[in-house]
Backbone as a printed PyTorch tensor [residue, N CA C, xyz], in Angstrom:
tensor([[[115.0240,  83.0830,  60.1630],
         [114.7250,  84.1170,  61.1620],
         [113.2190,  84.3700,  61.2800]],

        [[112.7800,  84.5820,  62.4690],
         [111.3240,  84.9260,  62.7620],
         [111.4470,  86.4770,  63.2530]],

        [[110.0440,  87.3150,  63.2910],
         [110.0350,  88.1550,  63.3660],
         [109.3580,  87.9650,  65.4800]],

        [[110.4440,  88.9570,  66.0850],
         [109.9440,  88.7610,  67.3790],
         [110.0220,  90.1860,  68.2370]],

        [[109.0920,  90.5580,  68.6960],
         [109.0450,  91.7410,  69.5710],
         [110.1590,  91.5980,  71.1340]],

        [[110.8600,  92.2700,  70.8670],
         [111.8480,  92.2890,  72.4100],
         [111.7070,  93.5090,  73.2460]],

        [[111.9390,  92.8240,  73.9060],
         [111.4910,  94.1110,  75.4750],
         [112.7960,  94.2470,  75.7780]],

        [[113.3490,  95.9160,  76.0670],
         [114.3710,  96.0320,  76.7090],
         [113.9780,  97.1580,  77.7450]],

        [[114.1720,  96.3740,  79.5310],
         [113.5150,  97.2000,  80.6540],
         [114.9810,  97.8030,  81.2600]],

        [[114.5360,  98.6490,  81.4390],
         [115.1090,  99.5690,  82.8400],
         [115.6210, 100.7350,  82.0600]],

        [[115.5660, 100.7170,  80.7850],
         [116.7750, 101.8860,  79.6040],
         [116.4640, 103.4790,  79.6930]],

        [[117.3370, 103.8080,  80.4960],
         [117.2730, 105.8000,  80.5420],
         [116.4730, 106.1710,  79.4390]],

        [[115.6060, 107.0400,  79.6550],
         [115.2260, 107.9910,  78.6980],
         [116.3200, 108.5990,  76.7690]],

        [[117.4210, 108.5630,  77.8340],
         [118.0960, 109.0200,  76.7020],
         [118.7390, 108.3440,  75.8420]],

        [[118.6130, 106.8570,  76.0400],
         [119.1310, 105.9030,  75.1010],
         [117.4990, 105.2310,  73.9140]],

        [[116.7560, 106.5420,  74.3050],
         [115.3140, 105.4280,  73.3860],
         [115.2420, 106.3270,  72.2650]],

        [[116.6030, 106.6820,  71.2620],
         [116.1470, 107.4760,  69.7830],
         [116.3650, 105.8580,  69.0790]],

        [[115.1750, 106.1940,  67.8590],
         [115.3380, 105.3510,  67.2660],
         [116.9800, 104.6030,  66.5760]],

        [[117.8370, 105.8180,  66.4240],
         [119.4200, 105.0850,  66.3130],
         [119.5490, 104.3590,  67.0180]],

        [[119.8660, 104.8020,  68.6500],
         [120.3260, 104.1520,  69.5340],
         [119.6680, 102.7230,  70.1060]],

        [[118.5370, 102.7280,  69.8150],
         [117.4250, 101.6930,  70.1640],
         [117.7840,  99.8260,  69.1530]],

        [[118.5650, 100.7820,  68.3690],
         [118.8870,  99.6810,  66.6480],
         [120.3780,  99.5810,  66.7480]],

        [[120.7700, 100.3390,  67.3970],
         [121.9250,  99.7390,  67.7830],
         [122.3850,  98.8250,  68.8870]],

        [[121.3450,  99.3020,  69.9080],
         [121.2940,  98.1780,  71.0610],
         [120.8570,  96.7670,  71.1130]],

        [[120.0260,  96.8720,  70.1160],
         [119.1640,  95.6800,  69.1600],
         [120.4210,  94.6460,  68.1610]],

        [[120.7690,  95.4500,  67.6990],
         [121.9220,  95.1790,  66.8990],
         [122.8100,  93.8490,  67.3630]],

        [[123.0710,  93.8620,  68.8420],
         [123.2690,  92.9020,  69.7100],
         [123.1830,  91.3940,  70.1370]],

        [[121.7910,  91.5750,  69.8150],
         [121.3720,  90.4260,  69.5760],
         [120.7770,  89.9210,  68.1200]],

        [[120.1460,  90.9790,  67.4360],
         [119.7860,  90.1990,  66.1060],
         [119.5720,  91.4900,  65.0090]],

        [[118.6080,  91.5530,  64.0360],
         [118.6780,  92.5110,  63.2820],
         [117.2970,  93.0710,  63.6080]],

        [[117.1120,  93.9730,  64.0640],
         [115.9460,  95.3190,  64.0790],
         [115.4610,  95.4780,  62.8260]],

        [[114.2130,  95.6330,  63.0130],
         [113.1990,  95.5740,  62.2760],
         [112.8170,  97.0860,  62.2270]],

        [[111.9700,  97.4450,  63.2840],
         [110.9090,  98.4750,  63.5580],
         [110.9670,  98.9140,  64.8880]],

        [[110.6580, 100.0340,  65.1360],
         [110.2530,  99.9470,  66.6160],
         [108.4290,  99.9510,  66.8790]],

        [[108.0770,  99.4210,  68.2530],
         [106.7190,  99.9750,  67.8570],
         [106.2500, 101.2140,  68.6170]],

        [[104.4800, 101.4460,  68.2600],
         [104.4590, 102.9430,  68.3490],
         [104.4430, 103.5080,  69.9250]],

        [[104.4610, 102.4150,  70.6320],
         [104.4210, 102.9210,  72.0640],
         [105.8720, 103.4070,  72.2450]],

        [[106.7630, 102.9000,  71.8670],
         [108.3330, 103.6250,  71.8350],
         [108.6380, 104.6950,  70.7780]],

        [[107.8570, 104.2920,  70.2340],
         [108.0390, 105.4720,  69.0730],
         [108.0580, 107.1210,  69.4150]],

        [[106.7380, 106.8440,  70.3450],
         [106.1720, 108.0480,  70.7070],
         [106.2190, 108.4850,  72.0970]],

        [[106.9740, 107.3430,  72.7010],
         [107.6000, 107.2420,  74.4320],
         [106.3740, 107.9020,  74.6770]],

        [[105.3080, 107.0170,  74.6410],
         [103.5100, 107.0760,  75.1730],
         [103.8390, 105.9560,  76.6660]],

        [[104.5040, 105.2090,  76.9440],
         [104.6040, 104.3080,  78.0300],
         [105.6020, 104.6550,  78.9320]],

        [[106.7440, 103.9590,  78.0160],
         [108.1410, 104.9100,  79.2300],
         [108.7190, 103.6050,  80.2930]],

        [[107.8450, 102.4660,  80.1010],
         [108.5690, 101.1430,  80.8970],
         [109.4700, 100.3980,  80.8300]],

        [[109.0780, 100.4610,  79.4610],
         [110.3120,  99.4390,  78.8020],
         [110.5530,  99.9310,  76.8710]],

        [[111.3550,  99.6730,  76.1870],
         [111.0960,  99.8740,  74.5870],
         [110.7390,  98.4280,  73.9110]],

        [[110.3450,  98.6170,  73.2190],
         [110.2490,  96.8820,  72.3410],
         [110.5170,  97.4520,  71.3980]],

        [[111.3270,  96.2120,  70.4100],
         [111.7010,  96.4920,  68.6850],
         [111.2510,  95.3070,  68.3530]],

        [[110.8730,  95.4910,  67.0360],
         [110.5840,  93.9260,  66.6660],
         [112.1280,  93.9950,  66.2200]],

        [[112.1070,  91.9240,  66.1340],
         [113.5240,  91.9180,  65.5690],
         [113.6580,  90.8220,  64.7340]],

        [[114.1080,  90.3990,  63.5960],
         [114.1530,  89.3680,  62.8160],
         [115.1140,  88.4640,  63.6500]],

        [[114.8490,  87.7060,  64.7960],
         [115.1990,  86.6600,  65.3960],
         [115.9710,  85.1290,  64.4970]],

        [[116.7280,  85.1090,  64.8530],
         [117.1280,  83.3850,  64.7340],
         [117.1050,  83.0540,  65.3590]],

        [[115.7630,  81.5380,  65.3920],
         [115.5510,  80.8490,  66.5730],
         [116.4960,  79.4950,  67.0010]],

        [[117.4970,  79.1090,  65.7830],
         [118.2210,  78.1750,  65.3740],
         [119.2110,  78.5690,  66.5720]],

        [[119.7900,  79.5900,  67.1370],
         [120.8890,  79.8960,  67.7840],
         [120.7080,  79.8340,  69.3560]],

        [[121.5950,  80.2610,  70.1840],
         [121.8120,  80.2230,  71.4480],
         [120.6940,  81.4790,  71.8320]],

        [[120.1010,  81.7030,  72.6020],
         [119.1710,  83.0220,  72.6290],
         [119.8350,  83.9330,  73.7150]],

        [[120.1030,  84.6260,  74.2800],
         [121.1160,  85.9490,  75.1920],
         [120.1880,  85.8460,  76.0090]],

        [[120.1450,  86.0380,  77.4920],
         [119.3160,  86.5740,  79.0090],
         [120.5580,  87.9390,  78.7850]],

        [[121.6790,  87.9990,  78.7850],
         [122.2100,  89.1940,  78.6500],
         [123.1120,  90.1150,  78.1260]],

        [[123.3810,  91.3330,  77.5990],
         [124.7810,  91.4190,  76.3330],
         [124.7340,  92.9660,  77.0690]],

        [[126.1170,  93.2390,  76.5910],
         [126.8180,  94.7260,  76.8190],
         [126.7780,  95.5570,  76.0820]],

        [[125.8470,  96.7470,  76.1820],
         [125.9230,  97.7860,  75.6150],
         [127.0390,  98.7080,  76.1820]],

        [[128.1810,  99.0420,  75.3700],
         [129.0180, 100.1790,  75.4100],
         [128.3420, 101.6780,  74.6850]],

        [[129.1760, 102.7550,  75.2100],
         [128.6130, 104.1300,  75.0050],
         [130.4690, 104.3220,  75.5380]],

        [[130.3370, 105.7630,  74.2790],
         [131.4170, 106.8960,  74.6960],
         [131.5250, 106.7600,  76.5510]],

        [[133.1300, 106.0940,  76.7470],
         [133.0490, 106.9010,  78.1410],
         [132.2120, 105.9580,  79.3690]],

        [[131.1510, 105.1480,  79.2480],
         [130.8370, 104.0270,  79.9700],
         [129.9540, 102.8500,  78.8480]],

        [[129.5920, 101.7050,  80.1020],
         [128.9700, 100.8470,  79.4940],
         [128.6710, 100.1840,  80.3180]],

        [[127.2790,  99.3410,  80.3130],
         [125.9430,  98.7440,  81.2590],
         [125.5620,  98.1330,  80.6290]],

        [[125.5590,  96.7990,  81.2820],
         [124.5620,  95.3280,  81.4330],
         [123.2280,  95.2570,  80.7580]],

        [[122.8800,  94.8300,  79.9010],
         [121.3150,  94.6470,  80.1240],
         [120.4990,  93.0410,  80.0300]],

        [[119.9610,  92.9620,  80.1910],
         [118.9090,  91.7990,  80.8550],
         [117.8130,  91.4040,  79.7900]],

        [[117.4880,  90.6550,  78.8970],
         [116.0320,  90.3660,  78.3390],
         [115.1880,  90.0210,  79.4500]]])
């Protein structure tokens, strides 16, 4: 596994606590960190986590985040 910063764009305000951010991450690989521009929702465009990547595998353009009650698409 490599360590790789991922961008996840378009994500409501209310899905960027650090739980929820590591769970969405979760998805595709194992979360690391977040960094401090999400940390401190100083930007607000997109979140990045770093993530201990496996580059050995198939890589996702997209996976399903479920939530209580609904669930939405997202896009690398």
């Amino acid at each position: 596994p490599y360590p790789m910063l991922v961008r996840i764009l378009d994500l409501r305000q209310e899905h960027w606590s650090p739980k929820l951010l590591f769970e969405i991450i979760k998805g595709i690989d194992s979360p690391i960190v977040l960094d401090e521009a999400t940390k401190s929702r100083s930007f607000g465009h997109f979140a990045r986590v770093l993530v201990d990547l496996d580059l050995t595998g198939k890589l996702l353009s997209e996976f399903l985040v479920e939530r209580e009650s609904f669930a939405f698409f997202r896009e690398d």
